Coordinates of C-alpha atoms and ligand atoms in Angstrom, one line a residue:
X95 CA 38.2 120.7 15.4
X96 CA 38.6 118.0 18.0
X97 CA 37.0 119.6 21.2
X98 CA 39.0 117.8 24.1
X99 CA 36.3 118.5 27.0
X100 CA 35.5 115.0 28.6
X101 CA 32.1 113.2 28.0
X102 CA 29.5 113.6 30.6
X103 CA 29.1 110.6 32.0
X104 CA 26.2 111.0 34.0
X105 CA 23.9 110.7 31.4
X106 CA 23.2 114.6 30.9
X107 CA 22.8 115.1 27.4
X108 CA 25.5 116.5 25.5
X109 CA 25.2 116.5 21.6
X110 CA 27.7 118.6 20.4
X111 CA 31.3 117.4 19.9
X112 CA 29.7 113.6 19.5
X113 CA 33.1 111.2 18.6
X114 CA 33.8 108.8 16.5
X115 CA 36.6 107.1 14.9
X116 CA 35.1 108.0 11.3
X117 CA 37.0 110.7 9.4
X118 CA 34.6 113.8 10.3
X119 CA 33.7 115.8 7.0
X120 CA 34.0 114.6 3.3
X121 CA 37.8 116.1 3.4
X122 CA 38.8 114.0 5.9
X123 CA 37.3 110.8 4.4
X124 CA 38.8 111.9 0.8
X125 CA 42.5 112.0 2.5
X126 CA 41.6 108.3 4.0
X127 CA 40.2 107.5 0.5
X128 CA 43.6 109.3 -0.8
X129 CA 45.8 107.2 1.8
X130 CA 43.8 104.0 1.2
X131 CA 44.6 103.9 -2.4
X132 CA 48.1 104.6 -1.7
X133 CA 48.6 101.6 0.7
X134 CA 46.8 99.4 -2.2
X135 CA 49.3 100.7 -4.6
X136 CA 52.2 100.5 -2.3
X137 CA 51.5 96.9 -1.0
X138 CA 50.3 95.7 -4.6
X139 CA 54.0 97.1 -5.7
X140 CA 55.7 95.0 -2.6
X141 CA 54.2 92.0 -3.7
X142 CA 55.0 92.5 -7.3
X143 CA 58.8 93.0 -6.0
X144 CA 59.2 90.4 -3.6
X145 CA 61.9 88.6 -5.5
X146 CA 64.1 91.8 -6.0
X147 CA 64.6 91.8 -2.3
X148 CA 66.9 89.6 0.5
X149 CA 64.6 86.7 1.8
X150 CA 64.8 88.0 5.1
X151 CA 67.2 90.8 7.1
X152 CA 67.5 91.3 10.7
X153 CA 65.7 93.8 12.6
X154 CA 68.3 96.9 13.1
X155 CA 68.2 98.4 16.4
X156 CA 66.4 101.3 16.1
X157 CA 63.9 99.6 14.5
X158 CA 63.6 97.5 18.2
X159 CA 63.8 101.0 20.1
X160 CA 61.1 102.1 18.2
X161 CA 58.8 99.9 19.6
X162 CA 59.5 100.9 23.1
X163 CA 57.8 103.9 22.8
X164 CA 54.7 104.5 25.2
X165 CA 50.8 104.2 24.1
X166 CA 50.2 107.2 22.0
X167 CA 47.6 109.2 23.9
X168 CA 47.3 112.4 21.1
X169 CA 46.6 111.4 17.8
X170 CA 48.7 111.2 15.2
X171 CA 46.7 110.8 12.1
X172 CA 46.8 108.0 9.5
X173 CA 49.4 109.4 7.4
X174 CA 51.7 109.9 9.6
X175 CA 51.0 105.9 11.2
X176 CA 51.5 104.9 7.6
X177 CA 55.0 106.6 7.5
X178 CA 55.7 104.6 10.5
X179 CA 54.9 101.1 9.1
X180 CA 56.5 101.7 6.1
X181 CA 59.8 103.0 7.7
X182 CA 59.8 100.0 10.5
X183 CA 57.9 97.5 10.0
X184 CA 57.2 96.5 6.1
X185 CA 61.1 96.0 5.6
X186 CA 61.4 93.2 8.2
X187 CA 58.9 90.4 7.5
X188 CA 59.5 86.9 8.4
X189 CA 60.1 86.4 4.9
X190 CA 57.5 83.5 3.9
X191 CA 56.0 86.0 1.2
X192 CA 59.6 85.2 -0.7
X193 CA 60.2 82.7 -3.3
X194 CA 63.1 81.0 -1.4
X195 CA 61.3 81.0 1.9
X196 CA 61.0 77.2 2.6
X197 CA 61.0 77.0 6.5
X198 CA 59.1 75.4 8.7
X199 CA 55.9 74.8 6.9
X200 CA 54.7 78.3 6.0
X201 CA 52.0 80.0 3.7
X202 CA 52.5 82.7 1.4
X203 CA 49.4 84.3 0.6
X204 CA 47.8 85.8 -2.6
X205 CA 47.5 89.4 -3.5
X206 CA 43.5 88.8 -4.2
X207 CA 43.2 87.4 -0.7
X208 CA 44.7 90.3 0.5
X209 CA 42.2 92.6 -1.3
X210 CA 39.6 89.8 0.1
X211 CA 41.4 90.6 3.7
X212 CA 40.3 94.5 3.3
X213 CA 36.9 93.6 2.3
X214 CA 36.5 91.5 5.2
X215 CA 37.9 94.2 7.9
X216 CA 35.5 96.8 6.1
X217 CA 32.6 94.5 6.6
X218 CA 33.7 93.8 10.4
X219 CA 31.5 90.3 10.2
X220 CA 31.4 88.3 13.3
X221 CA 30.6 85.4 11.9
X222 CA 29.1 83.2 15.5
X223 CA 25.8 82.8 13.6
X224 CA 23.3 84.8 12.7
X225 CA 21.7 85.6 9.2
X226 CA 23.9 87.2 7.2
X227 CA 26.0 86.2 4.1
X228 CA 29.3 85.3 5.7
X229 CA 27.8 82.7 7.7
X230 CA 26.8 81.0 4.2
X231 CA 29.9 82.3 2.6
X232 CA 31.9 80.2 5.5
X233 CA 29.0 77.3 5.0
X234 CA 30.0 77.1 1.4
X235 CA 33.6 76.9 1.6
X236 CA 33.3 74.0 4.2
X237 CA 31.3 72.5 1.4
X238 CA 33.5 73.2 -1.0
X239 CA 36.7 71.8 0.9
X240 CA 34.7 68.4 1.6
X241 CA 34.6 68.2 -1.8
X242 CA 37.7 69.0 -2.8
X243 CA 39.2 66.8 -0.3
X244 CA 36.7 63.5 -0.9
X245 CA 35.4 63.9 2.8
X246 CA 32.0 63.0 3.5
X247 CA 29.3 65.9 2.7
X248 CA 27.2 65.1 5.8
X249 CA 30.5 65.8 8.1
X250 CA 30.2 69.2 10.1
X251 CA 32.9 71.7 10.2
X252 CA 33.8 74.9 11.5
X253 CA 37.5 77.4 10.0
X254 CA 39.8 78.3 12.9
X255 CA 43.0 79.9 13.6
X256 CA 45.1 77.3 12.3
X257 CA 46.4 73.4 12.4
X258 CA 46.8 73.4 16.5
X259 CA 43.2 74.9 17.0
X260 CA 42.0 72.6 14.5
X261 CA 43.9 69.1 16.1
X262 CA 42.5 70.7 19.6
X263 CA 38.5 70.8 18.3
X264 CA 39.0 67.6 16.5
X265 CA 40.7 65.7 19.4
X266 CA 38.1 67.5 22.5
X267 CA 35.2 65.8 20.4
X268 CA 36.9 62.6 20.0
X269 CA 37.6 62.7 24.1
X270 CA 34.0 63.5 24.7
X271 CA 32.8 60.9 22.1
X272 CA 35.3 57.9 23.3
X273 CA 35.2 58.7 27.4
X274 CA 32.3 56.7 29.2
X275 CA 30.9 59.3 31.2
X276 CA 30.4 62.9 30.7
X277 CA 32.8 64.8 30.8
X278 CA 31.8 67.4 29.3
X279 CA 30.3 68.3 32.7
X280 CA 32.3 66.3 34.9
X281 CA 35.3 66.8 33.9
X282 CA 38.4 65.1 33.1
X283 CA 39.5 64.0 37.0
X284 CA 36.4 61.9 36.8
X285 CA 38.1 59.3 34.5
X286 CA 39.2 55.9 36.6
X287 CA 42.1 55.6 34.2
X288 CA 44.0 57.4 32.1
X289 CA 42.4 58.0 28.6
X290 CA 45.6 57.1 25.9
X291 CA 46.0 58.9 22.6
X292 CA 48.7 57.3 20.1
X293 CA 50.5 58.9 17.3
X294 CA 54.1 58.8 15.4
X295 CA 56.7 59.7 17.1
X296 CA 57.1 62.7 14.4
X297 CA 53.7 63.8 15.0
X298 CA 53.7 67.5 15.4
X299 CA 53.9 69.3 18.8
X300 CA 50.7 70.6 18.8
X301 CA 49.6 67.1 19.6
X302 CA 51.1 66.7 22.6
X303 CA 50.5 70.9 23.3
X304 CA 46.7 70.0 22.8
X305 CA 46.9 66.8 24.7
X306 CA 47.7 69.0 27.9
X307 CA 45.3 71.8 27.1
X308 CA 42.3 69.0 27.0
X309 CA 43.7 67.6 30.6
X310 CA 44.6 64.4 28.7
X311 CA 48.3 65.3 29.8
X312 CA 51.3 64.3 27.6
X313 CA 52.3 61.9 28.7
X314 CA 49.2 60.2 27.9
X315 CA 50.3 60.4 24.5
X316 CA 51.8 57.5 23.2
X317 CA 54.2 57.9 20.2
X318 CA 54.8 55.0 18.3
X319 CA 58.1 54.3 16.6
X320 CA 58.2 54.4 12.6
X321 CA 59.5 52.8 9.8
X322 CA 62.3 54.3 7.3
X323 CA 59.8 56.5 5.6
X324 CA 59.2 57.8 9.0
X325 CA 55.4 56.3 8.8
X326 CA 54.2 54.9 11.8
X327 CA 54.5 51.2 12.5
X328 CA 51.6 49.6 12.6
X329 CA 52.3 46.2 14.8
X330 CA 54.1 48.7 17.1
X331 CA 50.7 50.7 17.5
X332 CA 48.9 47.7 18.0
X333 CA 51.2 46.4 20.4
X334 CA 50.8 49.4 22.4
X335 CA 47.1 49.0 22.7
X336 CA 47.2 45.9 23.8
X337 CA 49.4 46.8 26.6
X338 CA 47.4 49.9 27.7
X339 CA 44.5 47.8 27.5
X340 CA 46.0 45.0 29.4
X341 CA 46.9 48.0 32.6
X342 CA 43.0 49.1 32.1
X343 CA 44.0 52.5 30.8
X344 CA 41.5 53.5 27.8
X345 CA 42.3 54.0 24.5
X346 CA 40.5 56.5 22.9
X347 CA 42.4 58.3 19.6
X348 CA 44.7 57.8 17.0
X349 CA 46.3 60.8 15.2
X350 CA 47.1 59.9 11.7
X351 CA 50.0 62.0 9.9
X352 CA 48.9 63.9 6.8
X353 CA 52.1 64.7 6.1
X354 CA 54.4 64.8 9.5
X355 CA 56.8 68.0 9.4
X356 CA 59.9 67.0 9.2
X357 CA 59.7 64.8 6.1
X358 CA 56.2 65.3 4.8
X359 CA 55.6 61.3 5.4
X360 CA 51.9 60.0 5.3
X361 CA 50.9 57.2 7.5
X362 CA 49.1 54.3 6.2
X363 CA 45.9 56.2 6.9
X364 CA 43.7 53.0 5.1
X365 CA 45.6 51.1 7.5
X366 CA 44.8 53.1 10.3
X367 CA 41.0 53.6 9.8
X368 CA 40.6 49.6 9.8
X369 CA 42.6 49.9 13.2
X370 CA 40.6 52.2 15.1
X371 CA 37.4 50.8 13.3
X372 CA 38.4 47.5 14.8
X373 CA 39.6 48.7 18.3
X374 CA 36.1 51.1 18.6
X375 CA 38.6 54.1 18.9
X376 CA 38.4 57.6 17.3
X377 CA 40.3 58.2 14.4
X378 CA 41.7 61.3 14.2
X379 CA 44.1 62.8 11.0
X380 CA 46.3 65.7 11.6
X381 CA 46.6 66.6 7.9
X382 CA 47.8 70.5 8.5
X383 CA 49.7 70.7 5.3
X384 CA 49.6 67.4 3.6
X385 CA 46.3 66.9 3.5
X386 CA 46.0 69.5 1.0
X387 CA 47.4 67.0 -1.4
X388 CA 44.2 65.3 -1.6
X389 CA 43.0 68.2 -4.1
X390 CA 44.9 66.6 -6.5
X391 CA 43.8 63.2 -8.0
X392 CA 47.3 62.2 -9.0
X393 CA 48.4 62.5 -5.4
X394 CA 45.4 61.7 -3.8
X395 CA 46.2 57.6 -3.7
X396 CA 49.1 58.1 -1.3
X397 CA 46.6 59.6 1.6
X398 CA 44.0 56.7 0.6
X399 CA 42.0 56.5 4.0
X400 CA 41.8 59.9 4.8
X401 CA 38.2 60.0 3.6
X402 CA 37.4 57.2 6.8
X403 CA 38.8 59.8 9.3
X404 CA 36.3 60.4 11.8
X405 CA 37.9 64.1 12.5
X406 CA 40.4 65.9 9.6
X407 CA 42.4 69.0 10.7
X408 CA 44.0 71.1 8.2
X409 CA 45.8 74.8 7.6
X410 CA 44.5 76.9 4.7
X411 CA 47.3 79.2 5.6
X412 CA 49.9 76.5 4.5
X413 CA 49.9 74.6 1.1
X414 CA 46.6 76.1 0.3
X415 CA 48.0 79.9 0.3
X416 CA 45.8 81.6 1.8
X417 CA 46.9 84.7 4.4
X418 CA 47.3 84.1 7.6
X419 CA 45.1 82.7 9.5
X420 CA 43.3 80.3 8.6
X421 CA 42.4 76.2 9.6
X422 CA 40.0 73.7 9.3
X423 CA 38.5 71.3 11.4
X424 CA 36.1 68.7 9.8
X425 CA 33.9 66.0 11.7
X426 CA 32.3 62.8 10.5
X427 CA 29.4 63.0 13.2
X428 CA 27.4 66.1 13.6
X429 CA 25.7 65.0 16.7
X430 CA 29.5 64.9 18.5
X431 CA 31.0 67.8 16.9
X432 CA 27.3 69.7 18.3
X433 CA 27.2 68.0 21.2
X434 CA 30.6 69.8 22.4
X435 CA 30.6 73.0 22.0
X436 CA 26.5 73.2 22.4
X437 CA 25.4 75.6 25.3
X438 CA 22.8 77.5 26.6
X439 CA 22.7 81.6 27.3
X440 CA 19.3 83.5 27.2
X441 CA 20.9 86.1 25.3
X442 CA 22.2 84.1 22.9
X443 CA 19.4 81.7 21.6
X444 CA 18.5 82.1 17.7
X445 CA 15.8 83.2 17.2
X446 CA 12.7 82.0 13.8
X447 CA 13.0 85.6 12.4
X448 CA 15.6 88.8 12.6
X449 CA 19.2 89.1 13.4
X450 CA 19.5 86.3 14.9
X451 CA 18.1 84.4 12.8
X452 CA 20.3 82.4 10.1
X453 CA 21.3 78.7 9.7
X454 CA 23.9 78.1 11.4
X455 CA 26.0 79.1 14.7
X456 CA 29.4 78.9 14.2
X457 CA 29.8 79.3 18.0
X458 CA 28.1 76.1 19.2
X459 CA 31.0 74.0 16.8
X460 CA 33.9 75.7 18.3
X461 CA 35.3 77.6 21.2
X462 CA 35.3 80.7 20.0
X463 CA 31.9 83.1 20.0
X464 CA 33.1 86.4 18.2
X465 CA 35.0 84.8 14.9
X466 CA 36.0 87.0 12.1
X467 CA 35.1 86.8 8.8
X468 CA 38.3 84.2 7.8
X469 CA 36.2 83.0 4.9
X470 CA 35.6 85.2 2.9
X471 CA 39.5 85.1 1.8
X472 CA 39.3 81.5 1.0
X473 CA 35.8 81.8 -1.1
X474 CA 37.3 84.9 -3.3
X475 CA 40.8 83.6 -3.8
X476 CA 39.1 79.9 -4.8
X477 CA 36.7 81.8 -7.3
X478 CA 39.8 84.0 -8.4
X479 CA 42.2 81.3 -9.1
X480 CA 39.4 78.1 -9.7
X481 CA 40.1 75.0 -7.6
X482 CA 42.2 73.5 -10.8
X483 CA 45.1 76.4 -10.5
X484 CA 45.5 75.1 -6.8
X485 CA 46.0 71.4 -7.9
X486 CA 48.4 72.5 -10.4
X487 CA 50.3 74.2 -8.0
X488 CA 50.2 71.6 -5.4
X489 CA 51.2 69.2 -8.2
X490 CA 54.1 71.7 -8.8
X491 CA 55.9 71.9 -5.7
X492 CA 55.9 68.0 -5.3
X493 CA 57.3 68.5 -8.2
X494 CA 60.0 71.0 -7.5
X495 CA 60.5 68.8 -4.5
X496 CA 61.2 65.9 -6.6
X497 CA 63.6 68.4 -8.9
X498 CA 66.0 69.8 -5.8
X499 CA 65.7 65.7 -4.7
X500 CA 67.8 65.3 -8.0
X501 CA 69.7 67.9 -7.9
X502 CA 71.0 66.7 -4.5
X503 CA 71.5 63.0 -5.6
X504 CA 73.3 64.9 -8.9
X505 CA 75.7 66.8 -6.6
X506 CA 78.2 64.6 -5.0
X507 CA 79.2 66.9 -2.5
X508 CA 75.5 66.7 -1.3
X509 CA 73.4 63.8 0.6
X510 CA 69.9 63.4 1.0
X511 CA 68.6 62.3 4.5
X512 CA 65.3 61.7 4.2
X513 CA 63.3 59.6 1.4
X514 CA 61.3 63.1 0.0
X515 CA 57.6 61.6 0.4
X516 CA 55.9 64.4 -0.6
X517 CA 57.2 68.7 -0.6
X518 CA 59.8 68.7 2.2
X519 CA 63.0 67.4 1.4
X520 CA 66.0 67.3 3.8
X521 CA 69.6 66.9 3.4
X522 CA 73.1 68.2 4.5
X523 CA 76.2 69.2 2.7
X524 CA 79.0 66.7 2.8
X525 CA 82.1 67.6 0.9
X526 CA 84.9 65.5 2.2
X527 CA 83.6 66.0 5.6
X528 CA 83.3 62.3 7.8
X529 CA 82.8 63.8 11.5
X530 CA 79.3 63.8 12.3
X531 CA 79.9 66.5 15.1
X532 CA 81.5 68.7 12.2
X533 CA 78.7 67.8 9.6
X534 CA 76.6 69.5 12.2
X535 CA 78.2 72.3 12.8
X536 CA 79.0 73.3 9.2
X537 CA 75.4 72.5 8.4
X538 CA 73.6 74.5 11.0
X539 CA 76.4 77.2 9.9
X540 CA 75.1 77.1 6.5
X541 CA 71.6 77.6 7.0
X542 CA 72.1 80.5 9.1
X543 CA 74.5 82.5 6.7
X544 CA 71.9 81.6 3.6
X545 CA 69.2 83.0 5.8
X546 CA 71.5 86.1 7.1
X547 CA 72.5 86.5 3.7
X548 CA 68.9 87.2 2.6
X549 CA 69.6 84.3 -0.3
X550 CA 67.0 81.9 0.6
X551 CA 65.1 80.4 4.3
X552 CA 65.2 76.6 4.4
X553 CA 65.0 75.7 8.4
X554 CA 67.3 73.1 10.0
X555 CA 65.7 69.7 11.5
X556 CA 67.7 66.9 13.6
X557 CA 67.3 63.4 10.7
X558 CA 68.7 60.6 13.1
X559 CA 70.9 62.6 14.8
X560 CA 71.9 64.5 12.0
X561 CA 71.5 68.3 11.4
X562 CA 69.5 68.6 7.9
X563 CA 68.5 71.5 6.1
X564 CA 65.0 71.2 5.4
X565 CA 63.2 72.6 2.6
X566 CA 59.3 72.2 3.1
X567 CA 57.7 73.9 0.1
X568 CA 54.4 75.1 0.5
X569 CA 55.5 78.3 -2.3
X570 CA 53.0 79.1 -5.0
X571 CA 56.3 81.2 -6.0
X572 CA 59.1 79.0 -6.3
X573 CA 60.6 78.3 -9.4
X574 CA 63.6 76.0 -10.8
X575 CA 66.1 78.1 -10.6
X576 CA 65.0 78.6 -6.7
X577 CA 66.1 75.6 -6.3
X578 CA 69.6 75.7 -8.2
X579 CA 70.5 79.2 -6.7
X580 CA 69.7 76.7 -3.3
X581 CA 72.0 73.9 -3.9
X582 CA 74.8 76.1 -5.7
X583 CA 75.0 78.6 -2.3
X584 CA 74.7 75.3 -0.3
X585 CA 77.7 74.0 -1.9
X586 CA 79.7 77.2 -1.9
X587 CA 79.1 78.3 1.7
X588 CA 79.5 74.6 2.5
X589 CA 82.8 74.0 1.0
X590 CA 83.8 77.5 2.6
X591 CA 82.8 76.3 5.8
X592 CA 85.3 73.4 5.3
X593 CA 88.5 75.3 4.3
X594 CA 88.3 77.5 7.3
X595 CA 87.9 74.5 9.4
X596 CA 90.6 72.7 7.5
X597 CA 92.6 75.8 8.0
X598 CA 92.2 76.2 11.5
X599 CA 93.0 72.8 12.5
X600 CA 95.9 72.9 10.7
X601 CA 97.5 75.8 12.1
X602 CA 96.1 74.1 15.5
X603 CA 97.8 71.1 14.9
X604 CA 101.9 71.0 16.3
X605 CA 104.3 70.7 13.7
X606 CA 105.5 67.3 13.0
Ligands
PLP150 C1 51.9 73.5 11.1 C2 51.4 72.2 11.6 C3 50.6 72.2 12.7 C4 50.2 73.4 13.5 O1 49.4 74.2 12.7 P1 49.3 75.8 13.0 O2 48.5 76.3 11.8 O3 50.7 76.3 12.9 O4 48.7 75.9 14.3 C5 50.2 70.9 13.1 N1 50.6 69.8 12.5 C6 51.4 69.8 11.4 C7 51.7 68.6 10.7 C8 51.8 71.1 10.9 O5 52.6 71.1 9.8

């Protein structure tokens, strides 16, 4: 059927044996129909499943050979592509779909979104501009999370990729906004002095990683020491001001914590606000998973100041559950947020009527011109679920969080490192164990065989020196007894870890 003769290509007509990535007669498209409803099934059945299976299992080897394998330049049909995905690549996922998946700060998706992911791949939006529904679709959920969140309605606001993207658009309108020329179009090696950005010292690493993308350079990042809820010091920042200002460098940004990654602290954003408000510098809040707290009204106090923020980025793809990816950048001041990305391109200009028509173009608030249709995932799985479900579940992992902070404190053999502000909570096994080098090494030993053993995924985080294992729980499918089969594998694998040690130092150590 497939007629291999190439294509003329100097423009001679040639109508017969036209191709096209379409299946070619109804057959074809009732075995893709046939195959689609299959993968629905299949993937609706994995989901269903998840807890029945390890966490997380290494990738064999030749799984890893099988992805050597050259382009495929014949084709080998859907079925048979299927075959291959289900064989080698649907048995090893990172594992953050799994209810004792609690590393890093991780997402795990909804099985609606995912239906909303294959409507948005059918409809193949790109969503720069342009009158069609996704770009009000995308308007409306911006509207919808200022709401939520108590952020001004007039603020603009564009979805991205994730967290970093969204600290990178926030922070390149604050440097445009704060520098005193234009840099926009001069550039950054016009500045007469280095322009200063302050944060924690357990801000995130995007920070710094966007600080260098922007030309800022790292080490014009200043992180300020914290207190012992790991919340920035206030009279420390200030300090540090004062001394840039006193060398003529220029201030120009604060970046709040919303909820910093190793603990899940909160700066005092109220505190903040008043800062930059009084130092005429931008105040930026990196609120990538914590900020989602601020759906909830009984957790909403502790991120009081938030709403002052002059820029907000945060994930969708974290506590809010939605699939990978998708961020949020939001920006008090339309003019600056327009004022950066704007450009001019003949072919691009909207036009009154048409196509190109519409409201709004996504591309002149953001870097990106071709952007996907990331929000139509968030607007079905909000009308799905209701914004109320996700405030209860929000509410219920600070919740669990505040359960396995018990649990530890109720286990003697356990100690908790870190005051649990929020949904990460770290700690280490400590048996009769006094050695700090050992407490590390058993520790990190720990985490790895839970996650080998496919019995749960915290990560591992350095607390003052100490190796912690780290539970940050962004899991709409956690439950209690998660968290027990946690600290009961923790304590058996721990006090394992200290017989063998036991035991080999004794038969290490000379008879007496
Ligand atoms: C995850 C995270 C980021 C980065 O977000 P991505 O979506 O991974 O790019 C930034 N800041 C904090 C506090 C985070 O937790």
């Amino acid at each position: 059927m497939h007629d291999v003769t190439a294509p003329t290509l100097d423009g001679s007509p040639q109508e017969t044996n036209e191709r096209t990535l379409d299946p070619q007669t109804p057959h074809d498209w009732d075995a893709l129909r046939a195959l689609g409803h299959r993968m629905v099934d299949d993937m609706l059945e994995y989901l269903e499943r998840v807890r029945e299976r390890p966490v997380w299992q290494h990738v064999p080897d030749d799984t890893r050979t099988h992805f050597s394998q050259p382009i495929p330049r014949e084709p080998q049909g859907a079925a048979s592509a299927y075959e291959e995905f289900r064989q080698h690549i649907l048995p090893y996922p990172l594992g953050n779909i799994h209810p004792r998946f609690w590393s890093w700060v991780c997402g795990t998706g909804s099985p609606g979104a995912m239906l909303a992911e294959m409507l948005a791949a059918g409809m193949n939006s790109n969503v720069h501009g342009g009158d069609h529904a996704a770009v009000y679709v995308e308007q409306q959920v911006l509207g919808w999370l200022k709401d939520a969140l108590g952020y001004p309605a007039e603020a603009t606001g564009i979805l991205v990729t994730g967290g970093t993207m969204a600290n990178f658009v926030g922070l390149l309108v604050a440097r445009n906004a704060k520098a005193d020329w234009d840099v926009k179009t001069e550039g950054i090696s016009q500045a007469a002095r280095p322009l200063i950005v302050y944060t924690s010292r357990e801000a995130h690493t995007s920070v710094a990683k966007v600080m260098e993308g922007l030309g800022l350079g790292s080490n014009n990042l200043r992180r300020i020491d914290v207190d012992r809820h790991f919340r920035i010091k206030i009279d420390s920042l200030r300090a540090a001001i004062a001394v840039d200002r006193d060398l003529d460098n220029i201030p120009i940004c604060v970046v709040g914590n919303a909820g910093t990654v190793n603990t899940g602290a909160i700066d005092d954003l109220d505190a903040l606000a008043t800062l930059c408000h009084d130092e005429g510098l931008w105040f930026h809040v990196d609120g990538s998973f914590g900020a989602t707290a601020a759906i909830s009204s009984t957790l909403r106090p502790l991120l009081r100041g938030i709403e002052r923020a002059d820029s907000l980025a945060f994930d969708l793809h974290k506590w809010m559950f939605m699939p990978y990816d998708v961020g949020c950048i939001l920006i008090r001041w339309p003019g600056q947020h327009h004022r950066a990305f704007d450009y001019t391109a003949s072919y691009l200009e909207s036009l009154e009527r048409g196509v190109a028509g519409g409201p709004m173009q996504f591309s002149r608030y953001g870097l990106d011109l071709s952007r996907g249709f990331r929000a139509l995932k968030v607007w079905f799985a909000l009308k799905e679920h209701g914004l109320a479900t996700f405030q209860a579940l929000v509410e219920q992992d600070v919740a669990h969080a505040r359960y396995l902070e018990w649990l530890i404190r109720s286990t003697p053999s356990l100690e908790l490192l870190a005051p649990v502000s929020l949904n990460i909570v770290c700690f280490r096994f400590r048996g009769i164990l006094r050695d700090e080098r050992t407490l590390n090494d058993v520790n990190k030993e720990i985490v790895l065989r839970l996650q080998e053993a496919g019995i749960a995924a915290p990560s591992s985080t350095v607390i003052d020196g100490k190796i912690a294992i780290r539970v940050a729980h962004t899991n709409h499918r956690s439950q209690h007894e998660d968290f027990r089969c946690l600290v009961r594998e923790v304590v058996r694998i721990g006090t394992e870890e200290s017989q063998s040690l036991e035991a080999s130092r004794l038969s290490l150590t000379p008879e007496a």
